[in-house]
Coordinates of N, CA and C in Angstrom, one line a residue:
M1 N 19.8 47.3 -31.7 CA 19.6 46.7 -30.4 C 20.8 45.8 -30.0
P2 N 21.5 46.0 -29.1 CA 22.7 45.2 -28.7 C 22.3 43.8 -28.2
K3 N 23.0 42.8 -28.6 CA 22.8 41.5 -28.2 C 23.3 41.2 -26.6
R4 N 22.6 40.4 -26.0 CA 23.1 40.2 -24.7 C 23.6 38.8 -24.6
P5 N 24.8 38.5 -24.6 CA 25.4 37.2 -24.7 C 24.8 36.2 -23.6
H6 N 24.7 36.7 -22.4 CA 24.3 35.8 -21.3 C 22.8 35.4 -21.5
L7 N 21.9 36.3 -22.1 CA 20.5 35.8 -22.4 C 20.5 34.8 -23.5
T8 N 21.4 35.0 -24.6 CA 21.5 34.1 -25.7 C 21.9 32.8 -25.2
A9 N 22.9 32.7 -24.2 CA 23.3 31.4 -23.7 C 22.3 30.7 -22.9
I10 N 21.5 31.5 -22.1 CA 20.4 30.9 -21.4 C 19.3 30.4 -22.3
A11 N 18.9 31.3 -23.4 CA 18.0 30.8 -24.3 C 18.3 29.4 -25.0
R12 N 19.7 29.3 -25.4 CA 20.1 28.1 -26.0 C 20.1 26.9 -24.9
S13 N 20.5 27.2 -23.7 CA 20.4 26.1 -22.7 C 18.9 25.7 -22.6
F14 N 18.0 26.7 -22.5 CA 16.6 26.4 -22.3 C 16.1 25.5 -23.5
S15 N 16.5 26.0 -24.6 CA 16.0 25.3 -25.9 C 16.6 23.9 -25.9
A16 N 17.8 23.7 -25.5 CA 18.4 22.4 -25.5 C 17.7 21.5 -24.5
A17 N 17.3 22.1 -23.4 CA 16.6 21.3 -22.3 C 15.2 20.9 -22.8
V18 N 14.5 21.8 -23.4 CA 13.2 21.4 -24.0 C 13.3 20.3 -25.0
V19 N 14.3 20.5 -26.0 CA 14.4 19.3 -27.0 C 14.7 18.1 -26.4
L20 N 15.6 18.1 -25.3 CA 16.0 16.9 -24.6 C 14.9 16.3 -24.0
L21 N 14.0 17.1 -23.4 CA 12.7 16.6 -22.6 C 11.8 16.0 -23.5
A22 N 11.6 16.7 -24.7 CA 10.8 16.2 -25.7 C 11.1 14.8 -26.3
L23 N 12.5 14.7 -26.5 CA 13.1 13.4 -27.1 C 12.9 12.4 -26.1
T24 N 13.1 12.5 -24.8 CA 13.0 11.5 -23.8 C 11.4 11.2 -23.6
A25 N 10.7 12.1 -23.7 CA 9.1 11.9 -23.5 C 8.6 11.0 -24.7
C26 N 9.3 11.1 -25.8 CA 8.7 10.5 -27.0 C 9.4 9.2 -27.3
T27 N 10.5 8.8 -26.4 CA 11.1 7.7 -26.6 C 10.2 6.5 -26.4
P28 N 10.1 5.5 -27.4 CA 9.2 4.4 -27.2 C 9.7 3.4 -26.2
R29 N 8.9 2.9 -25.3 CA 9.2 1.9 -24.3 C 9.1 0.6 -25.1
L30 N 10.1 -0.3 -24.8 CA 10.1 -1.6 -25.4 C 9.2 -2.5 -24.5
L31 N 9.1 -2.3 -23.3 CA 8.1 -3.0 -22.5 C 7.3 -2.1 -21.6
A32 N 6.1 -2.7 -21.3 CA 5.2 -1.8 -20.5 C 5.9 -1.8 -19.1
P33 N 5.4 -1.0 -18.2 CA 5.9 -1.0 -16.9 C 5.5 -2.2 -16.1
Y34 N 6.3 -2.5 -15.1 CA 6.0 -3.7 -14.2 C 4.7 -3.4 -13.5
D35 N 3.9 -4.6 -13.5 CA 2.6 -4.4 -12.9 C 2.5 -5.5 -11.8
E36 N 2.4 -5.1 -10.6 CA 2.4 -5.9 -9.4 C 1.2 -6.8 -9.4
V37 N 0.0 -6.3 -10.0 CA -1.2 -7.1 -10.0 C -1.0 -8.3 -10.8
T38 N -0.4 -8.1 -11.9 CA -0.2 -9.2 -12.9 C 0.8 -10.2 -12.3
D39 N 1.9 -9.7 -11.7 CA 2.8 -10.6 -11.0 C 2.0 -11.4 -9.9
R40 N 1.3 -10.9 -9.1 CA 0.6 -11.5 -8.0 C -0.5 -12.5 -8.6
S41 N -1.2 -12.0 -9.7 CA -2.3 -12.8 -10.2 C -1.7 -14.1 -10.8
V42 N -0.6 -14.0 -11.6 CA 0.0 -15.1 -12.2 C 0.6 -16.0 -11.2
S43 N 1.1 -15.6 -10.1 CA 1.6 -16.5 -9.0 C 0.4 -17.2 -8.4
A44 N -0.7 -16.5 -8.1 CA -1.8 -17.2 -7.6 C -2.4 -18.2 -8.5
L45 N -2.4 -17.8 -9.8 CA -2.9 -19.0 -10.8 C -2.0 -20.2 -10.9
Q46 N -0.8 -19.9 -10.7 CA 0.2 -21.1 -10.8 C -0.1 -22.0 -9.6
R47 N -0.2 -21.4 -8.4 CA -0.6 -22.2 -7.2 C -1.9 -22.9 -7.4
Q48 N -2.9 -22.3 -7.9 CA -4.3 -22.8 -8.0 C -4.2 -24.1 -9.0
T49 N -3.4 -23.9 -10.1 CA -3.3 -24.9 -11.1 C -2.5 -26.0 -10.5
E50 N -1.4 -25.7 -9.8 CA -0.7 -26.8 -9.1 C -1.5 -27.7 -8.2
A51 N -2.4 -27.0 -7.4 CA -3.3 -27.6 -6.4 C -4.3 -28.5 -7.2
H52 N -4.7 -28.0 -8.3 CA -5.7 -28.8 -9.2 C -4.9 -30.1 -9.7
L53 N -3.7 -29.9 -10.2 CA -3.0 -31.0 -10.7 C -2.6 -32.0 -9.7
I54 N -2.4 -31.6 -8.5 CA -2.0 -32.5 -7.4 C -3.3 -33.2 -7.0
A55 N -4.5 -32.5 -7.0 CA -5.8 -33.2 -6.8 C -6.1 -34.3 -7.7
L56 N -5.8 -34.0 -9.1 CA -6.1 -34.9 -10.1 C -5.2 -36.2 -10.0
E57 N -3.9 -35.9 -9.6 CA -3.0 -37.1 -9.3 C -3.5 -38.0 -8.2
A58 N -4.0 -37.3 -7.2 CA -4.6 -38.2 -6.0 C -5.7 -38.8 -6.4
A59 N -6.5 -38.4 -7.4 CA -7.9 -38.9 -7.7 C -7.7 -40.0 -8.9
A60 N -6.5 -40.0 -9.4 CA -6.3 -40.9 -10.6 C -6.7 -42.3 -10.3
G61 N -7.5 -42.9 -11.2 CA -8.1 -44.2 -11.1 C -9.3 -44.4 -10.1
T62 N -9.7 -43.4 -9.7 CA -10.8 -43.4 -8.7 C -12.1 -42.6 -9.3
P63 N -13.2 -42.9 -8.9 CA -14.4 -42.1 -9.5 C -14.3 -40.6 -9.2
S64 N -13.5 -40.1 -8.3 CA -13.5 -38.7 -8.0 C -12.5 -38.1 -9.0
C65 N -12.0 -38.8 -10.0 CA -11.2 -38.2 -11.0 C -12.1 -37.5 -12.1
A66 N -13.3 -37.9 -12.1 CA -14.3 -37.4 -13.2 C -14.3 -35.8 -13.2
F67 N -14.5 -35.3 -14.4 CA -14.6 -33.9 -14.6 C -15.6 -33.2 -13.7
A68 N -16.7 -33.7 -13.5 CA -17.8 -33.1 -12.7 C -17.2 -32.8 -11.2
H69 N -16.3 -33.5 -10.7 CA -15.7 -33.2 -9.5 C -14.7 -32.1 -9.4
H70 N -14.3 -31.7 -10.6 CA -13.3 -30.6 -10.8 C -13.9 -29.4 -11.5
Q71 N -15.0 -29.4 -11.8 CA -15.6 -28.3 -12.7 C -15.3 -26.9 -12.1
R72 N -15.4 -26.8 -10.8 CA -15.3 -25.4 -10.1 C -13.9 -24.9 -10.4
F73 N -12.9 -25.7 -10.4 CA -11.5 -25.2 -10.8 C -11.5 -24.6 -12.2
Y74 N -12.1 -25.3 -13.1 CA -12.1 -24.7 -14.5 C -12.8 -23.4 -14.6
T75 N -13.9 -23.3 -13.9 CA -14.8 -22.1 -13.9 C -13.9 -20.9 -13.3
D76 N -13.4 -21.2 -12.1 CA -12.6 -20.2 -11.5 C -11.4 -19.8 -12.2
A77 N -10.7 -20.7 -12.7 CA -9.4 -20.4 -13.4 C -9.8 -19.6 -14.7
R78 N -10.8 -20.0 -15.4 CA -11.1 -19.3 -16.6 C -11.4 -17.8 -16.3
I79 N -12.2 -17.6 -15.2 CA -12.6 -16.3 -14.9 C -11.3 -15.5 -14.5
D80 N -10.3 -16.1 -13.8 CA -9.1 -15.4 -13.3 C -8.3 -15.1 -14.6
I81 N -8.1 -16.0 -15.4 CA -7.3 -15.9 -16.6 C -7.8 -14.9 -17.5
S82 N -9.1 -14.9 -17.6 CA -9.8 -13.9 -18.5 C -9.6 -12.5 -18.0
A83 N -9.7 -12.3 -16.7 CA -9.6 -11.0 -16.1 C -8.1 -10.5 -16.3
L84 N -7.1 -11.4 -16.1 CA -5.8 -11.1 -16.3 C -5.5 -10.8 -17.8
A85 N -6.1 -11.5 -18.7 CA -5.9 -11.2 -20.1 C -6.5 -9.8 -20.4
V86 N -7.6 -9.4 -19.9 CA -8.2 -8.0 -20.1 C -7.2 -7.1 -19.5
R87 N -6.7 -7.3 -18.3 CA -5.9 -6.3 -17.6 C -4.6 -6.2 -18.4
T88 N -3.9 -7.2 -18.8 CA -2.7 -7.1 -19.5 C -2.9 -6.4 -20.8
A89 N -4.0 -6.7 -21.5 CA -4.3 -6.0 -22.8 C -4.6 -4.5 -22.7
A90 N -5.1 -4.1 -21.6 CA -5.3 -2.7 -21.3 C -4.3 -1.8 -21.0
I91 N -3.0 -2.5 -20.7 CA -1.8 -1.7 -20.4 C -1.0 -1.4 -21.7
P92 N -0.9 -0.2 -22.0 CA -0.2 0.2 -23.3 C 1.3 -0.4 -23.3
G93 N 1.5 -1.0 -24.4 CA 2.9 -1.5 -24.7 C 3.1 -3.0 -24.0
N94 N 1.9 -3.5 -23.7 CA 2.0 -4.7 -22.9 C 1.6 -6.0 -23.8
E95 N 1.8 -5.9 -25.1 CA 1.3 -6.9 -26.0 C 2.0 -8.2 -25.8
R96 N 3.2 -8.4 -25.4 CA 3.8 -9.7 -25.1 C 3.1 -10.3 -24.1
T97 N 2.9 -9.7 -22.9 CA 2.2 -10.3 -21.8 C 0.7 -10.7 -22.2
A98 N 0.2 -9.8 -22.8 CA -1.3 -10.0 -23.3 C -1.3 -11.3 -24.2
E99 N -0.3 -11.5 -25.1 CA -0.4 -12.6 -25.8 C -0.2 -13.9 -25.0
Q100 N 0.7 -13.8 -24.1 CA 1.0 -15.0 -23.2 C -0.2 -15.4 -22.4
T101 N -0.9 -14.4 -21.9 CA -2.1 -14.7 -21.0 C -3.2 -15.3 -21.9
T102 N -3.4 -14.9 -23.2 CA -4.2 -15.4 -24.1 C -4.0 -16.9 -24.3
L103 N -2.6 -17.2 -24.5 CA -2.2 -18.6 -24.7 C -2.5 -19.4 -23.5
L104 N -2.3 -18.7 -22.3 CA -2.6 -19.6 -21.1 C -4.1 -19.9 -21.0
L105 N -4.9 -18.9 -21.4 CA -6.3 -19.2 -21.4 C -6.6 -20.4 -22.4
A106 N -6.0 -20.3 -23.6 CA -6.2 -21.5 -24.6 C -5.8 -22.9 -24.0
S107 N -4.7 -22.7 -23.2 CA -4.1 -24.0 -22.6 C -5.1 -24.5 -21.6
L108 N -5.6 -23.6 -20.9 CA -6.7 -24.0 -19.7 C -7.9 -24.7 -20.5
E109 N -8.3 -24.1 -21.6 CA -9.5 -24.6 -22.3 C -9.1 -26.0 -22.9
S110 N -7.9 -26.2 -23.4 CA -7.5 -27.5 -23.8 C -7.5 -28.5 -22.8
L111 N -7.0 -28.2 -21.5 CA -7.0 -29.0 -20.4 C -8.5 -29.5 -20.0
R112 N -9.3 -28.5 -20.0 CA -10.7 -28.7 -19.7 C -11.3 -29.7 -20.6
Q113 N -11.1 -29.4 -21.9 CA -11.7 -30.4 -22.9 C -11.1 -31.8 -22.8
L114 N -9.8 -31.9 -22.5 CA -9.1 -33.1 -22.4 C -9.8 -34.0 -21.1
H115 N -9.9 -33.1 -20.1 CA -10.5 -33.8 -18.9 C -11.9 -34.2 -19.0
R116 N -12.6 -33.5 -19.7 CA -14.0 -33.8 -20.1 C -14.1 -35.2 -20.8
L117 N -13.1 -35.5 -21.6 CA -13.2 -36.7 -22.4 C -13.0 -37.8 -21.4
D118 N -12.1 -37.8 -20.4 CA -11.8 -38.8 -19.5 C -10.8 -38.4 -18.3
C119 N -10.7 -39.2 -17.4 CA -9.7 -38.9 -16.3 C -8.3 -38.8 -17.0
L120 N -7.5 -38.0 -16.2 CA -6.1 -38.0 -16.8 C -5.2 -38.9 -16.0
S121 N -4.2 -39.5 -16.7 CA -3.2 -40.3 -16.1 C -2.1 -39.5 -15.4
T122 N -1.4 -40.2 -14.5 CA -0.3 -39.4 -13.8 C 0.8 -39.0 -14.9
E123 N 0.9 -39.8 -15.9 CA 1.8 -39.4 -17.0 C 1.4 -38.0 -17.8
Q124 N 0.1 -38.0 -18.1 CA -0.5 -36.8 -18.8 C -0.4 -35.7 -17.9
I125 N -0.7 -35.9 -16.6 CA -0.6 -34.7 -15.6 C 0.8 -34.2 -15.5
A126 N 1.9 -35.1 -15.6 CA 3.2 -34.6 -15.5 C 3.6 -33.7 -16.6
I127 N 3.1 -34.1 -17.8 CA 3.4 -33.4 -19.1 C 2.7 -32.0 -18.9
L128 N 1.3 -32.0 -18.6 CA 0.5 -30.9 -18.4 C 1.2 -29.8 -17.4
R129 N 1.7 -30.5 -16.3 CA 2.3 -29.6 -15.2 C 3.5 -28.8 -15.9
S130 N 4.3 -29.5 -16.6 CA 5.4 -28.9 -17.3 C 5.1 -27.8 -18.2
Q131 N 4.0 -28.1 -19.0 CA 3.6 -27.0 -20.0 C 3.0 -25.9 -19.3
F132 N 2.2 -26.0 -18.3 CA 1.7 -24.9 -17.6 C 2.8 -24.1 -16.8
N133 N 3.6 -24.8 -16.2 CA 4.7 -24.1 -15.5 C 5.7 -23.4 -16.5
S134 N 5.8 -23.8 -17.6 CA 6.5 -23.1 -18.6 C 5.8 -21.7 -18.9
S135 N 4.5 -21.8 -19.2 CA 3.8 -20.6 -19.5 C 3.7 -19.7 -18.4
F136 N 3.6 -20.2 -17.0 CA 3.6 -19.2 -15.9 C 5.0 -18.7 -15.8
T137 N 6.0 -19.4 -15.9 CA 7.3 -19.0 -15.9 C 7.7 -17.9 -16.8
A138 N 7.2 -18.0 -18.1 CA 7.4 -17.0 -19.2 C 6.8 -15.6 -18.9
I139 N 5.6 -15.8 -18.4 CA 4.8 -14.6 -18.0 C 5.6 -13.9 -16.8
L140 N 6.0 -14.6 -15.8 CA 6.6 -14.0 -14.7 C 8.0 -13.5 -15.0
R141 N 8.7 -14.1 -15.8 CA 10.1 -13.7 -16.2 C 9.9 -12.3 -17.0
L142 N 8.9 -12.3 -17.9 CA 8.7 -11.0 -18.5 C 8.3 -9.8 -17.5
E143 N 7.4 -10.1 -16.6 CA 6.9 -9.2 -15.6 C 8.2 -8.7 -14.7
L144 N 8.9 -9.7 -14.4 CA 10.1 -9.3 -13.5 C 11.1 -8.6 -14.2
A145 N 11.3 -8.9 -15.5 CA 12.2 -8.0 -16.3 C 11.8 -6.7 -16.4
K146 N 10.5 -6.4 -16.4 CA 10.0 -5.0 -16.5 C 10.4 -4.2 -15.1
R147 N 10.4 -4.9 -14.1 CA 10.7 -4.3 -12.8 C 12.2 -3.9 -12.7
R148 N 13.1 -4.6 -13.5 CA 14.4 -4.3 -13.5 C 14.7 -3.2 -14.5
N149 N 13.9 -3.0 -15.5 CA 14.1 -2.0 -16.6 C 12.9 -1.1 -16.6
P150 N 12.9 0.0 -15.6 CA 11.7 0.8 -15.7 C 11.7 1.8 -16.9

């Protein structure tokens, strides 16, 4: 049976395309894809946390600085961060963001425990603000990097 050179060339091209497609499909992603919900949720949490810290500063040295007056924030923030942690953990390849949200939840719990002990001074609040903003910034930077690198 005579060989048909044009069919052999087509078969080779097809085989090369299949191999190339298989290789690109199997290429591991270094980062999970950008998630707009995570981006928006973290931004909203940052605003809520900042509003809470501003309220604590305004209440410093008054009876309204007591934990009981601010308990709602801790409950709401814990729910929001927990939901964010579950969401980020459910996205394949999103381990870095999931770790950061877990750390954010631990930071919130530390803040809650500290506030339960006593009212916070403006100096303590300034330090806490810096720490929380560092956490929020890290999560947002990672999420925004995902948007640039699909």
